[in-house]
Amino acid sequence: MMDAIVSTRPLDLVADFPAIPEGWAYLDTAATAQKPAQVIDAIAHAYSETYATVHRGVYQRSAEMTLAFEAARRRVGQFIGANAPEEVIFVRGATEGINLVAQSWGGAFLKPGDRIMLSVLEHHSNIVPWQLIAERAGAEIDVAPLTEDGRIDLDAMAGMLTDRHKLVALAHVSNVLGSVLDARRAAKLAHDAGALLLLDGCQAVPRMPIDVQALGCDFYVFSGHKLYGPTGIGVLWGRADLLDAMPPWQGGGAMIDKVSFSGTTFAPPPARFEAGTPHVVGVLGLHAAVDYVTGIGLDAIAAHEEALVREARSALSAMNSVRLLGPEDSAGIVSFAVEGVHPHDVGTILDESRVAIRAGHHCAQPLMEHLGLDATARASFGVYNGRKDVEALVRGIERVTRIFG
Ligand code: PMP
């Protein structure tokens, strides 16, 4: 019963976000989320009162900062259902997390003739790192097609997987279409073929509860800045046995056991993959962001965004000149095309009405090619959006169609 009550009450949280002025409809959360005061305060507090480096200092301030840093790792691990905090690697963002797996795991374990399965809708971050390592390792890439309504076609993928596939890497939620992957089924299909599953959780983590164990994946990546946290910090989660077997990918301080010119040995994970001084304050900001969204409840956030998507899709589908892309039940993201108007013009005219959307290829050029478009207009929602933002979007698009006749 509680769930039903929570899910029917709209969130009204815009007051938590000092960078969102009255009357501005910020609909670009899929690119990056605005920051609540709780996150900004945590960052300001760290720089103005508790700042020091971690892991190396012998003085009390550094020891305390180390405790706070490692508490954040535990909190993030708990948030995504990790078995142990050591499975959480702090990286710059999803892009770096995927590159880490490609270079470290791929560099060590991919052999000539091995295959990697991606999908048509992947972000460039989940394509190019695999191309780079495939080229080096002599491996090949296959691309799972999409269903008519823009989901990764797992039936088709099932027919394409072979025992040569060593890794499947898929977006948990598409950054363009908002389509949600059936991740458990993807995990089963990958594992039945003897492959690992990496999920790109950039757009899923801010929008739905995540439990990496329940999903059954092997690697999961996401970026802090899309989760209402700071830029420059993200997470790679990996199964402990996989991380243990992976070689370092960047060398430097903090990732070693012992360094000598006759041979260097390395620290166990997570330190093995965190060379150099980490983004200490970014990690604390991420902790505050995780606290912020869990305080709201990921189920409540999912229900809130679902309602906004439903409203937006219903209003836009009533407009003859608008082509809606992606499935009906897309998560927090609505891409569309306005007939005869370039998405950049749509974006510019909407901006004049104080509506901020994204227009472009969204770092998903293969998907654009599949859709037969150069670009799309994309509205994406966050916890601060409400019905009036959807109304502003719809009024703005009406204006676009009036201007372009
Ligand atoms: N994957 C997806 C699905 C994304 O939406 C993004 C960001 N647009 C990325 C990967 C890359 O994230 P970042 O730039 O934060 O590393």
CSV table of C-alpha atoms and ligand atoms in Angstrom, one decimal:
chain,number,residue,atom,x,y,z
A,1,MET,CA,0.0,0.0,0.0
A,2,MET,CA,2.8,2.4,0.9
A,3,ASP,CA,4.2,2.0,-2.6
A,4,ALA,CA,1.0,3.1,-4.2
A,5,ILE,CA,0.8,6.2,-1.9
A,6,VAL,CA,4.4,7.2,-2.7
A,7,SER,CA,4.0,6.6,-6.4
A,8,THR,CA,0.9,8.7,-6.9
A,9,ARG,CA,2.3,11.8,-5.1
A,10,PRO,CA,4.3,14.0,-7.4
A,11,LEU,CA,7.7,15.2,-6.2
A,12,ASP,CA,8.2,18.9,-5.6
A,13,LEU,CA,11.9,19.3,-5.1
A,14,VAL,CA,12.9,22.2,-7.3
A,15,ALA,CA,13.6,24.3,-4.2
A,16,ASP,CA,16.5,22.0,-3.4
A,17,PHE,CA,18.3,23.2,-6.6
A,18,PRO,CA,19.7,26.7,-6.4
A,19,ALA,CA,20.8,26.7,-10.1
A,20,ILE,CA,17.3,26.3,-11.4
A,21,PRO,CA,15.7,29.7,-11.5
A,22,GLU,CA,11.9,30.2,-11.4
A,23,GLY,CA,10.4,29.7,-14.9
A,24,TRP,CA,13.3,27.8,-16.4
A,25,ALA,CA,12.3,24.3,-17.6
A,26,TYR,CA,15.5,22.3,-17.4
A,27,LEU,CA,14.9,19.2,-19.6
A,28,ASP,CA,18.5,18.0,-20.1
A,29,THR,CA,19.1,15.8,-17.1
A,30,ALA,CA,20.1,12.9,-19.4
A,31,ALA,CA,23.2,15.0,-20.3
A,32,THR,CA,23.8,16.1,-16.8
A,33,ALA,CA,21.7,16.6,-13.7
A,34,GLN,CA,21.4,19.8,-11.7
A,35,LYS,CA,22.8,19.7,-8.1
A,36,PRO,CA,20.8,19.9,-4.9
A,37,ALA,CA,22.0,22.1,-2.1
A,38,GLN,CA,22.8,18.9,-0.1
A,39,VAL,CA,25.5,18.0,-2.7
A,40,ILE,CA,26.8,21.5,-3.1
A,41,ASP,CA,27.0,21.9,0.7
A,42,ALA,CA,28.9,18.6,1.1
A,43,ILE,CA,31.4,19.8,-1.5
A,44,ALA,CA,31.8,23.2,0.1
A,45,HIS,CA,32.1,21.7,3.6
A,46,ALA,CA,34.9,19.4,2.4
A,47,TYR,CA,36.9,22.1,0.7
A,48,SER,CA,36.3,24.7,3.4
A,49,GLU,CA,36.6,22.6,6.6
A,50,THR,CA,37.8,19.0,6.3
A,51,TYR,CA,40.0,18.9,3.2
A,52,ALA,CA,43.1,16.7,3.1
A,53,THR,CA,44.4,13.9,0.9
A,54,VAL,CA,43.5,10.3,1.6
A,55,HIS,CA,45.3,7.0,2.3
A,56,ARG,CA,48.8,8.6,2.8
A,57,GLY,CA,48.7,11.2,5.4
A,58,VAL,CA,49.9,10.4,8.9
A,59,TYR,CA,48.1,13.3,10.5
A,60,GLN,CA,44.6,13.2,11.9
A,61,ARG,CA,42.9,15.3,9.2
A,62,SER,CA,44.0,12.9,6.5
A,63,ALA,CA,43.0,9.9,8.5
A,64,GLU,CA,39.5,11.4,8.9
A,65,MET,CA,39.3,12.2,5.3
A,66,THR,CA,40.3,8.6,4.5
A,67,LEU,CA,37.5,7.3,6.7
A,68,ALA,CA,35.0,9.6,4.9
A,69,PHE,CA,36.3,8.5,1.5
A,70,GLU,CA,36.0,4.8,2.4
A,71,ALA,CA,32.6,5.4,3.9
A,72,ALA,CA,31.5,6.8,0.6
A,73,ARG,CA,32.7,3.6,-1.1
A,74,ARG,CA,30.7,1.5,1.3
A,75,ARG,CA,27.6,3.7,0.7
A,76,VAL,CA,27.9,3.5,-3.1
A,77,GLY,CA,28.4,-0.3,-2.8
A,78,GLN,CA,25.3,-0.6,-0.7
A,79,PHE,CA,23.3,1.6,-3.0
A,80,ILE,CA,23.9,-0.7,-6.0
A,81,GLY,CA,23.8,-4.0,-4.1
A,82,ALA,CA,27.6,-4.8,-4.3
A,83,ASN,CA,28.8,-7.7,-2.3
A,84,ALA,CA,31.7,-5.8,-0.8
A,85,PRO,CA,33.0,-2.2,-1.0
A,86,GLU,CA,36.2,-3.5,-2.7
A,87,GLU,CA,34.0,-4.1,-5.8
A,88,VAL,CA,33.5,-0.4,-6.1
A,89,ILE,CA,36.2,1.4,-8.2
A,90,PHE,CA,36.1,5.2,-8.3
A,91,VAL,CA,36.7,6.5,-11.8
A,92,ARG,CA,36.1,9.8,-13.7
A,93,GLY,CA,32.8,8.6,-15.1
A,94,ALA,CA,31.1,5.9,-17.1
A,95,THR,CA,33.4,6.6,-20.0
A,96,GLU,CA,36.5,5.9,-17.9
A,97,GLY,CA,34.9,2.8,-16.3
A,98,ILE,CA,34.2,1.2,-19.7
A,99,ASN,CA,37.7,2.1,-21.0
A,100,LEU,CA,39.1,0.5,-17.8
A,101,VAL,CA,37.3,-2.8,-18.4
A,102,ALA,CA,38.1,-2.7,-22.1
A,103,GLN,CA,41.8,-2.1,-21.6
A,104,SER,CA,42.4,-4.2,-18.5
A,105,TRP,CA,40.0,-7.1,-18.8
A,106,GLY,CA,39.9,-6.9,-22.6
A,107,GLY,CA,43.7,-6.4,-22.9
A,108,ALA,CA,44.3,-9.5,-20.7
A,109,PHE,CA,41.6,-11.9,-21.9
A,110,LEU,CA,40.5,-11.1,-25.4
A,111,LYS,CA,42.1,-13.3,-28.0
A,112,PRO,CA,42.1,-13.2,-31.8
A,113,GLY,CA,38.8,-14.5,-33.1
A,114,ASP,CA,36.9,-13.6,-29.9
A,115,ARG,CA,33.7,-11.6,-30.3
A,116,ILE,CA,32.1,-8.7,-28.4
A,117,MET,CA,28.3,-8.1,-28.6
A,118,LEU,CA,27.1,-4.5,-28.5
A,119,SER,CA,23.8,-3.0,-29.7
A,120,VAL,CA,22.7,-0.4,-32.2
A,121,LEU,CA,21.6,2.1,-29.5
A,122,GLU,CA,24.9,2.3,-27.6
A,123,HIS,CA,26.5,5.6,-26.6
A,124,HIS,CA,29.8,6.1,-28.2
A,125,SER,CA,31.4,5.5,-24.8
A,126,ASN,CA,30.1,1.9,-25.0
A,127,ILE,CA,31.3,1.4,-28.6
A,128,VAL,CA,34.7,3.1,-29.2
A,129,PRO,CA,36.5,1.6,-26.2
A,130,TRP,CA,35.6,-1.9,-27.6
A,131,GLN,CA,36.6,-0.9,-31.1
A,132,LEU,CA,40.0,0.1,-29.7
A,133,ILE,CA,40.6,-3.1,-27.8
A,134,ALA,CA,39.1,-5.3,-30.5
A,135,GLU,CA,41.6,-3.9,-33.0
A,136,ARG,CA,44.5,-4.5,-30.7
A,137,ALA,CA,43.3,-8.0,-29.7
A,138,GLY,CA,42.1,-9.2,-33.1
A,139,ALA,CA,38.6,-9.6,-31.8
A,140,GLU,CA,35.4,-8.8,-33.7
A,141,ILE,CA,32.3,-6.8,-32.8
A,142,ASP,CA,28.7,-7.8,-33.4
A,143,VAL,CA,25.8,-5.4,-33.1
A,144,ALA,CA,22.4,-6.6,-31.8
A,145,PRO,CA,19.5,-4.9,-33.6
A,146,LEU,CA,16.5,-3.1,-32.1
A,147,THR,CA,12.8,-3.9,-32.0
A,148,GLU,CA,10.4,-1.7,-33.9
A,149,ASP,CA,9.8,0.4,-30.8
A,150,GLY,CA,13.5,1.0,-30.1
A,151,ARG,CA,14.5,-1.7,-27.5
A,152,ILE,CA,17.5,-3.9,-27.8
A,153,ASP,CA,16.1,-7.0,-29.5
A,154,LEU,CA,17.1,-9.8,-27.1
A,155,ASP,CA,15.4,-12.4,-29.2
A,156,ALA,CA,17.6,-11.5,-32.1
A,157,MET,CA,20.7,-11.2,-29.9
A,158,ALA,CA,20.0,-14.7,-28.5
A,159,GLY,CA,20.3,-16.0,-32.1
A,160,MET,CA,23.5,-14.2,-32.7
A,161,LEU,CA,25.4,-15.2,-29.6
A,162,THR,CA,28.0,-17.9,-29.9
A,163,ASP,CA,30.7,-19.5,-27.7
A,164,ARG,CA,33.2,-17.1,-29.3
A,165,HIS,CA,31.5,-14.2,-27.6
A,166,LYS,CA,33.4,-13.2,-24.5
A,167,LEU,CA,31.6,-10.0,-23.5
A,168,VAL,CA,28.2,-8.4,-24.0
A,169,ALA,CA,28.1,-4.7,-23.3
A,170,LEU,CA,24.7,-2.9,-23.3
A,171,ALA,CA,23.0,0.2,-22.1
A,172,HIS,CA,20.7,-0.5,-19.2
A,173,VAL,CA,18.6,2.6,-20.3
A,174,SER,CA,19.1,4.2,-23.7
A,175,ASN,CA,20.2,7.9,-23.4
A,176,VAL,CA,18.3,8.7,-26.6
A,177,LEU,CA,15.2,6.5,-26.5
A,178,GLY,CA,14.8,5.9,-22.8
A,179,SER,CA,14.2,2.2,-23.6
A,180,VAL,CA,14.9,0.0,-20.6
A,181,LEU,CA,16.8,-3.2,-21.1
A,182,ASP,CA,15.6,-6.5,-19.6
A,183,ALA,CA,18.9,-6.8,-17.9
A,184,ARG,CA,18.3,-10.1,-16.2
A,185,ARG,CA,17.5,-11.7,-19.5
A,186,ALA,CA,20.5,-10.1,-21.1
A,187,ALA,CA,22.6,-11.5,-18.3
A,188,LYS,CA,21.2,-15.0,-18.8
A,189,LEU,CA,21.7,-14.9,-22.5
A,190,ALA,CA,25.3,-13.7,-22.1
A,191,HIS,CA,26.1,-16.3,-19.5
A,192,ASP,CA,24.5,-19.1,-21.4
A,193,ALA,CA,26.9,-18.3,-24.2
A,194,GLY,CA,29.9,-18.2,-21.8
A,195,ALA,CA,30.2,-14.4,-22.0
A,196,LEU,CA,30.3,-11.6,-19.4
A,197,LEU,CA,27.7,-8.8,-19.2
A,198,LEU,CA,28.7,-5.2,-18.8
A,199,LEU,CA,25.8,-2.8,-18.2
A,200,ASP,CA,26.2,0.9,-19.0
A,201,GLY,CA,24.0,2.3,-16.1
A,202,CYS,CA,24.5,6.0,-16.8
A,203,GLN,CA,20.8,6.6,-17.4
A,204,ALA,CA,19.4,3.9,-15.2
A,205,VAL,CA,21.1,4.7,-11.9
A,206,PRO,CA,19.4,8.1,-11.5
A,207,ARG,CA,16.0,6.7,-12.5
A,208,MET,CA,15.4,3.3,-10.9
A,209,PRO,CA,16.6,1.1,-8.0
A,210,ILE,CA,19.7,-0.9,-9.0
A,211,ASP,CA,20.8,-4.2,-7.5
A,212,VAL,CA,23.8,-5.5,-9.5
A,213,GLN,CA,23.5,-9.0,-7.9
A,214,ALA,CA,19.8,-9.3,-8.7
A,215,LEU,CA,20.5,-8.1,-12.3
A,216,GLY,CA,23.2,-10.8,-12.6
A,217,CYS,CA,25.6,-8.6,-14.5
A,218,ASP,CA,29.4,-8.8,-14.2
A,219,PHE,CA,30.3,-5.1,-14.6
A,220,TYR,CA,28.2,-2.0,-14.0
A,221,VAL,CA,29.3,1.6,-14.7
A,222,PHE,CA,27.7,5.0,-14.1
A,223,SER,CA,28.6,8.7,-13.8
A,224,GLY,CA,28.1,10.8,-10.6
A,225,HIS,CA,27.1,13.9,-12.5
A,226,LYS,CA,23.9,12.3,-13.9
A,227,LEU,CA,23.0,11.2,-10.4
A,228,TYR,CA,22.8,14.8,-9.0
A,229,GLY,CA,26.4,14.5,-7.9
A,230,PRO,CA,29.6,16.2,-9.1
A,231,THR,CA,31.3,15.9,-12.5
A,232,GLY,CA,34.6,14.0,-12.7
A,233,ILE,CA,33.5,11.1,-10.5
A,234,GLY,CA,31.9,7.8,-11.5
A,235,VAL,CA,31.8,4.2,-10.6
A,236,LEU,CA,32.9,0.9,-12.0
A,237,TRP,CA,31.4,-2.0,-10.1
A,238,GLY,CA,32.9,-5.4,-11.0
A,239,ARG,CA,32.5,-8.9,-9.5
A,240,ALA,CA,35.3,-9.4,-7.1
A,241,ASP,CA,36.7,-12.5,-8.8
A,242,LEU,CA,36.9,-10.7,-12.1
A,243,LEU,CA,38.6,-7.6,-10.6
A,244,ASP,CA,41.1,-9.8,-8.8
A,245,ALA,CA,42.1,-11.4,-12.1
A,246,MET,CA,42.4,-8.1,-14.0
A,247,PRO,CA,45.8,-6.4,-14.4
A,248,PRO,CA,46.3,-2.7,-13.7
A,249,TRP,CA,45.5,-0.3,-16.5
A,250,GLN,CA,47.1,2.9,-15.3
A,251,GLY,CA,50.3,3.0,-13.3
A,252,GLY,CA,51.2,5.5,-10.6
A,253,GLY,CA,51.0,6.1,-6.9
A,254,ALA,CA,48.4,4.4,-4.7
A,255,MET,CA,48.0,1.3,-7.0
A,256,ILE,CA,51.2,-0.5,-6.0
A,257,ASP,CA,52.3,-3.0,-3.4
A,258,LYS,CA,56.0,-2.5,-3.9
A,259,VAL,CA,58.0,-0.6,-6.6
A,260,SER,CA,61.5,-1.4,-7.6
A,261,PHE,CA,63.4,-1.3,-10.9
A,262,SER,CA,63.7,-5.1,-10.8
A,263,GLY,CA,59.9,-5.4,-10.7
A,264,THR,CA,56.8,-3.8,-9.3
A,265,THR,CA,53.9,-5.6,-7.6
A,266,PHE,CA,50.4,-4.2,-7.4
A,267,ALA,CA,47.8,-3.6,-4.7
A,268,PRO,CA,44.6,-5.6,-4.7
A,269,PRO,CA,41.3,-4.0,-6.0
A,270,PRO,CA,40.0,-1.4,-5.6
A,271,ALA,CA,43.4,0.4,-5.2
A,272,ARG,CA,44.9,-1.5,-8.1
A,273,PHE,CA,42.6,0.5,-10.4
A,274,GLU,CA,42.8,3.9,-8.7
A,275,ALA,CA,46.3,5.2,-9.6
A,276,GLY,CA,47.1,8.7,-8.5
A,277,THR,CA,45.4,11.1,-6.0
A,278,PRO,CA,41.7,10.4,-6.3
A,279,HIS,CA,38.9,12.9,-6.7
A,280,VAL,CA,38.5,13.0,-2.9
A,281,VAL,CA,35.8,15.7,-2.8
A,282,GLY,CA,34.0,14.3,-5.8
A,283,VAL,CA,33.7,11.0,-3.9
A,284,LEU,CA,32.2,12.9,-0.9
A,285,GLY,CA,29.8,14.7,-3.3
A,286,LEU,CA,28.8,11.4,-4.8
A,287,HIS,CA,28.1,10.1,-1.3
A,288,ALA,CA,25.8,13.1,-0.7
A,289,ALA,CA,24.1,12.5,-4.0
A,290,VAL,CA,23.4,8.9,-3.2
A,291,ASP,CA,22.0,10.0,0.2
A,292,TYR,CA,19.8,12.5,-1.6
A,293,VAL,CA,18.2,10.1,-4.1
A,294,THR,CA,17.8,7.4,-1.5
A,295,GLY,CA,16.1,9.9,0.8
A,296,ILE,CA,13.6,10.5,-1.9
A,297,GLY,CA,13.4,6.8,-2.9
A,298,LEU,CA,14.3,5.5,-6.3
A,299,ASP,CA,10.8,3.9,-6.7
A,300,ALA,CA,9.3,7.4,-6.1
A,301,ILE,CA,11.7,8.9,-8.6
A,302,ALA,CA,10.9,6.2,-11.2
A,303,ALA,CA,7.1,6.8,-10.7
A,304,HIS,CA,7.6,10.6,-10.9
A,305,GLU,CA,9.5,10.4,-14.2
A,306,GLU,CA,7.1,7.8,-15.6
A,307,ALA,CA,4.2,10.2,-15.0
A,308,LEU,CA,6.1,13.1,-16.7
A,309,VAL,CA,7.0,10.9,-19.7
A,310,ARG,CA,3.4,9.7,-20.0
A,311,GLU,CA,2.2,13.3,-20.0
A,312,ALA,CA,4.8,14.5,-22.5
A,313,ARG,CA,4.3,11.6,-24.9
A,314,SER,CA,0.6,12.0,-24.8
A,315,ALA,CA,0.7,15.8,-25.5
A,316,LEU,CA,3.3,15.4,-28.2
A,317,SER,CA,1.6,12.5,-29.9
A,318,ALA,CA,-1.4,14.7,-30.4
A,319,MET,CA,0.7,17.1,-32.6
A,320,ASN,CA,0.7,16.1,-36.2
A,321,SER,CA,4.1,17.4,-37.0
A,322,VAL,CA,5.8,15.5,-34.2
A,323,ARG,CA,7.3,12.1,-34.6
A,324,LEU,CA,7.9,10.4,-31.2
A,325,LEU,CA,10.8,8.0,-30.9
A,326,GLY,CA,11.3,5.1,-28.5
A,327,PRO,CA,9.0,2.9,-26.6
A,328,GLU,CA,5.8,4.1,-24.7
A,329,ASP,CA,7.3,3.2,-21.4
A,330,SER,CA,10.6,5.0,-21.8
A,331,ALA,CA,12.4,5.9,-18.6
A,332,GLY,CA,12.6,9.7,-18.1
A,333,ILE,CA,13.7,10.4,-21.7
A,334,VAL,CA,11.6,11.4,-24.7
A,335,SER,CA,13.2,11.9,-28.1
A,336,PHE,CA,11.3,13.4,-31.0
A,337,ALA,CA,11.5,15.0,-34.4
A,338,VAL,CA,9.5,17.9,-35.6
A,339,GLU,CA,8.7,17.5,-39.3
A,340,GLY,CA,10.6,19.9,-41.5
A,341,VAL,CA,12.5,21.5,-38.6
A,342,HIS,CA,16.1,20.7,-37.7
A,343,PRO,CA,16.4,19.7,-34.0
A,344,HIS,CA,18.9,22.5,-33.4
A,345,ASP,CA,16.3,25.0,-34.5
A,346,VAL,CA,13.8,23.3,-32.2
A,347,GLY,CA,16.3,23.6,-29.3
A,348,THR,CA,17.1,27.2,-30.1
A,349,ILE,CA,13.4,28.3,-30.3
A,350,LEU,CA,12.6,26.4,-27.1
A,351,ASP,CA,15.5,28.1,-25.4
A,352,GLU,CA,13.8,31.5,-26.2
A,353,SER,CA,10.9,30.2,-24.2
A,354,ARG,CA,13.2,29.2,-21.4
A,355,VAL,CA,13.0,25.5,-22.1
A,356,ALA,CA,16.3,23.7,-22.2
A,357,ILE,CA,16.4,20.5,-24.2
A,358,ARG,CA,19.2,18.6,-26.0
A,359,ALA,CA,19.4,18.5,-29.8
A,360,GLY,CA,22.0,16.5,-31.6
A,361,HIS,CA,23.2,12.9,-32.2
A,362,HIS,CA,23.5,12.4,-28.4
A,363,CYS,CA,26.8,10.5,-29.0
A,364,ALA,CA,24.9,7.7,-30.6
A,365,GLN,CA,25.6,8.1,-34.3
A,366,PRO,CA,24.9,4.5,-35.2
A,367,LEU,CA,21.4,4.9,-33.6
A,368,MET,CA,20.8,8.1,-35.6
A,369,GLU,CA,21.7,6.2,-38.8
A,370,HIS,CA,19.3,3.4,-37.8
A,371,LEU,CA,16.6,6.0,-37.3
A,372,GLY,CA,17.4,7.7,-40.6
A,373,LEU,CA,18.0,11.0,-38.8
A,374,ASP,CA,21.0,13.3,-38.3
A,375,ALA,CA,19.8,14.3,-34.9
A,376,THR,CA,16.9,14.3,-32.6
A,377,ALA,CA,15.4,16.7,-30.1
A,378,ARG,CA,15.4,15.1,-26.6
A,379,ALA,CA,13.6,16.1,-23.4
A,380,SER,CA,14.8,14.3,-20.3
A,381,PHE,CA,13.4,14.6,-16.8
A,382,GLY,CA,14.8,14.8,-13.3
A,383,VAL,CA,13.4,15.0,-9.8
A,384,TYR,CA,13.0,18.8,-10.0
A,385,ASN,CA,10.7,18.7,-13.0
A,386,GLY,CA,7.0,18.9,-12.9
A,387,ARG,CA,3.9,19.2,-14.9
A,388,LYS,CA,4.6,22.9,-15.7
A,389,ASP,CA,7.8,21.9,-17.4
A,390,VAL,CA,5.9,19.5,-19.7
A,391,GLU,CA,3.5,22.3,-20.4
A,392,ALA,CA,6.3,24.7,-21.2
A,393,LEU,CA,7.8,22.1,-23.6
A,394,VAL,CA,4.5,21.6,-25.4
A,395,ARG,CA,3.8,25.3,-25.7
A,396,GLY,CA,7.4,25.8,-27.0
A,397,ILE,CA,6.9,23.1,-29.6
A,398,GLU,CA,3.6,24.7,-30.7
A,399,ARG,CA,5.5,27.9,-31.2
A,400,VAL,CA,8.2,26.0,-33.2
A,401,THR,CA,5.4,24.7,-35.5
A,402,ARG,CA,3.9,28.2,-35.8
A,403,ILE,CA,7.2,29.7,-36.8
A,404,PHE,CA,8.0,27.1,-39.3
A,405,GLY,CA,4.4,27.1,-40.6
B,1,PMP,N1,26.6,6.0,-21.6
B,1,PMP,C1,25.4,6.6,-21.6
B,1,PMP,C2,24.1,5.9,-21.8
B,1,PMP,C3,25.3,8.0,-21.4
B,1,PMP,O1,24.1,8.7,-21.4
B,1,PMP,C4,26.5,8.7,-21.2
B,1,PMP,C5,26.5,10.3,-21.0
B,1,PMP,N2,25.7,10.9,-22.0
B,1,PMP,C6,27.7,8.0,-21.2
B,1,PMP,C7,27.7,6.7,-21.3
B,1,PMP,C8,29.0,8.7,-20.9
B,1,PMP,O2,29.0,9.3,-19.6
B,1,PMP,P1,30.2,10.3,-19.2
B,1,PMP,O3,30.3,11.3,-20.3
B,1,PMP,O4,29.7,10.9,-17.9
B,1,PMP,O5,31.4,9.4,-19.0
